[in-house]
XYZ file of C-alpha atoms in Angstrom:
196
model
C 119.843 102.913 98.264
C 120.629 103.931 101.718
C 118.730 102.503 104.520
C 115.859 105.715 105.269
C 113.997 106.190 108.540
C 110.237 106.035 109.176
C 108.898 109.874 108.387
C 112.225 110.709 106.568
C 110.981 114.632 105.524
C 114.448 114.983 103.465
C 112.381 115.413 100.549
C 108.725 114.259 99.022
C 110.023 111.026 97.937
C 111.539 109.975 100.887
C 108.919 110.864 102.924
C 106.369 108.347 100.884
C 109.674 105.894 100.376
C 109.239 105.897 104.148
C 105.894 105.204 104.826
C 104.641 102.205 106.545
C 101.311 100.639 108.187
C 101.745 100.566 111.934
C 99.717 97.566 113.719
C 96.832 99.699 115.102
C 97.819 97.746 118.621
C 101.117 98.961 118.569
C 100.475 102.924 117.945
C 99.778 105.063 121.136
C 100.023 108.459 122.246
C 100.397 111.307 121.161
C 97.291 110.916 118.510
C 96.559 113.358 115.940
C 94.836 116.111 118.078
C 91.361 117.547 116.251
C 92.855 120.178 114.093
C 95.303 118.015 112.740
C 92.635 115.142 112.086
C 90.762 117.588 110.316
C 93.683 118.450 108.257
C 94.130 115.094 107.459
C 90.497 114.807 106.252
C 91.116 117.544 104.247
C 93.886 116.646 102.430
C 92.497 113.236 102.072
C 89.510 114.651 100.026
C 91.605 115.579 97.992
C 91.549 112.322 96.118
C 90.816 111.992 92.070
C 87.496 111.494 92.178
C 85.559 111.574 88.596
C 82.908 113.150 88.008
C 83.393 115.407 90.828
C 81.156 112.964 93.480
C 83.038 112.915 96.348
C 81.841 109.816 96.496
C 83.362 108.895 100.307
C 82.640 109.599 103.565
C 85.235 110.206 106.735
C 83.860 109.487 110.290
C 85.996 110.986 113.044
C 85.174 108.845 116.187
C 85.862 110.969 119.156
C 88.191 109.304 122.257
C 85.237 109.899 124.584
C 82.920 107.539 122.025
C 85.370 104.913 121.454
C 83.835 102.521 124.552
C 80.495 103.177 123.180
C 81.520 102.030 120.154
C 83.242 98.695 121.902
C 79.620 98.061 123.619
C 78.124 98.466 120.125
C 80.689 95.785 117.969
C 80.103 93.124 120.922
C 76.324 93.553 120.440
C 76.346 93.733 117.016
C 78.846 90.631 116.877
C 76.295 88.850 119.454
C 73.460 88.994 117.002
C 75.308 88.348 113.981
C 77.234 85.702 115.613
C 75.727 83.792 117.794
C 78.947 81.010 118.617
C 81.029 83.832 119.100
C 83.108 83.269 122.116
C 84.108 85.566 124.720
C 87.428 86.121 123.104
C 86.165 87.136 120.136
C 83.732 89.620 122.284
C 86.812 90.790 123.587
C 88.662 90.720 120.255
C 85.577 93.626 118.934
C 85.828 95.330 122.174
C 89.778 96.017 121.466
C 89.154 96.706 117.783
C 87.370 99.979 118.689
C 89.689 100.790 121.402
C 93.047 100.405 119.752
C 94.893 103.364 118.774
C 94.658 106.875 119.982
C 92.545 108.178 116.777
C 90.238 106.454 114.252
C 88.508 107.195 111.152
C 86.062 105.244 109.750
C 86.151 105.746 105.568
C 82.705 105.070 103.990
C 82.287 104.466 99.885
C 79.505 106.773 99.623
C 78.519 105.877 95.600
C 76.484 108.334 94.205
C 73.784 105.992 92.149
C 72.581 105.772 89.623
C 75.254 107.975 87.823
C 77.206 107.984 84.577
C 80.476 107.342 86.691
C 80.941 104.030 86.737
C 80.018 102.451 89.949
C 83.758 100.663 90.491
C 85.265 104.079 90.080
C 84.049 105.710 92.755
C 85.045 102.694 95.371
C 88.253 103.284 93.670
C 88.385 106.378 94.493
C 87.183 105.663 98.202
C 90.193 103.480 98.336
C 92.571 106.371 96.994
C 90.571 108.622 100.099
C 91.987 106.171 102.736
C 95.653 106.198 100.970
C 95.693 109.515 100.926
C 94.696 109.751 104.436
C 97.392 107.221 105.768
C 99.992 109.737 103.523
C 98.835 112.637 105.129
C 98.877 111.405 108.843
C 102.469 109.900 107.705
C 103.535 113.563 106.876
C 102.265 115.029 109.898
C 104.999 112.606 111.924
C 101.931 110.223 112.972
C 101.726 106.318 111.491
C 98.236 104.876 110.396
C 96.622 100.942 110.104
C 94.434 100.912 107.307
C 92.059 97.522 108.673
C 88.289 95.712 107.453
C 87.878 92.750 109.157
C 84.330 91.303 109.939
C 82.953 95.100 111.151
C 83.643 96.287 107.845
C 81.009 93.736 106.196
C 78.291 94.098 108.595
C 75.562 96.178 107.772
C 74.448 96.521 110.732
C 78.146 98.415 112.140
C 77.661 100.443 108.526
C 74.692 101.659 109.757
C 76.489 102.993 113.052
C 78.343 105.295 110.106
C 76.170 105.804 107.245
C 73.691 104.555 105.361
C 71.647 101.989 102.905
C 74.413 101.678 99.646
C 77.716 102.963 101.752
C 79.846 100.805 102.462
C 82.878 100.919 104.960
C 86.139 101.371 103.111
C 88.047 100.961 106.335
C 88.645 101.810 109.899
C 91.793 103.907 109.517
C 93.658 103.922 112.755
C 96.181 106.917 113.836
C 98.889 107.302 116.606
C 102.501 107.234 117.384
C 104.634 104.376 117.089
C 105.076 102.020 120.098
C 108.135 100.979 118.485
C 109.922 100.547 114.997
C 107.451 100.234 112.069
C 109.073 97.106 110.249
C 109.713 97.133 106.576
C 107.384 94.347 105.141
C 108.229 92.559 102.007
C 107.568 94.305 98.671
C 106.916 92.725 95.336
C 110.093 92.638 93.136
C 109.377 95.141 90.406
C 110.037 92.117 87.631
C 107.204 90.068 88.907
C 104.545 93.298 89.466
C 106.049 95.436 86.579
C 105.743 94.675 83.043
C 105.932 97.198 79.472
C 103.441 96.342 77.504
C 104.957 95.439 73.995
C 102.563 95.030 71.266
């Protein structure tokens, strides 16, 4: 196969064939501007979702609230860390501030329901896919990250509520320079037919 470019648009295959995770460090301006994260959001709801739930939420954190939201993950890591050292302060403070755009995706369960609980943080995973495919089409790269924020209640509770959980802080912008092809399971050790 011959060697494709990041955001290759030659056709819908190469476009996903194309897409990579961009280090949310590396990606600067231009970021998506509002309509276009909205798009995004839209087309990322667009995930299979049984039982018709919706069972995620999408938090668009505006550029202006992005140091509030530093102040807020060094407090929060303060209380819930209490040997945390000032480079890890400073290691929250960046997290918030990296990229031009974030996205916070919540699993928002709807419980108790029939729908299995596992499928709808499924499909909360699928939301955040589709939302990295979508920013990828619209010439913009995404990093999809958790890390300790994503397992603290108390930065959930900055987002949502009591039984959400963060799915991810999904991180949009530009390239600061070539997304690099990672390594990619070899189809014989990931892929097998089922033979009965």
């Amino acid at each position: 196969m011959a060697r494709m470019t990041f955001n290759d648009r030659t056709t819908p295959l190469t476009l996903l064939q194309t897409r990579r995770s961009g280090k949310p460090r590396d990606l600067g301006a231009p970021g998506p501007s509002p309509e276009q994260l909205d798009q995004m959001v839209t087309i990322a709801a667009r995930t299979p979702d049984h039982g018709k739930l919706a069972p995620w939420r999408f938090v668009i954190v505006p550029d202006a609230a992005r140091p509030a939201l530093a102040l807020k993950l060094v407090e929060i890591l303060r209380a819930e860390k209490p040997d945390a050292t000032a480079r890890d302060e400073e290691a929250a403070a960046q997290f918030a501030t990296q990229a031009p755009s974030l996205v916070v995706v919540l699993s928002a369960p709807v419980q108790p329901h029939k729908v299995p609980l596992w499928e709808q943080e499924l499909s909360a995973g699928a939301a955040c896919m589709n939302l990295l495919h979508a920013a990828h089409a619209m010439g913009f790269a995404g990093g999809w990250l958790t890390g300790w924020p994503a397992y603290s209640d108390a930065v959930r509770d900055l987002f949502g509520t009591e039984g959400q959980r963060i799915a991810g802080f999904v991180f949009l912008g530009t390239p600061g320079r070539p997304l690099e092809e990672r390594p990619r399971g070899e189809l014989s050790q990931i892929v097998h037919r089922w033979n009965p």
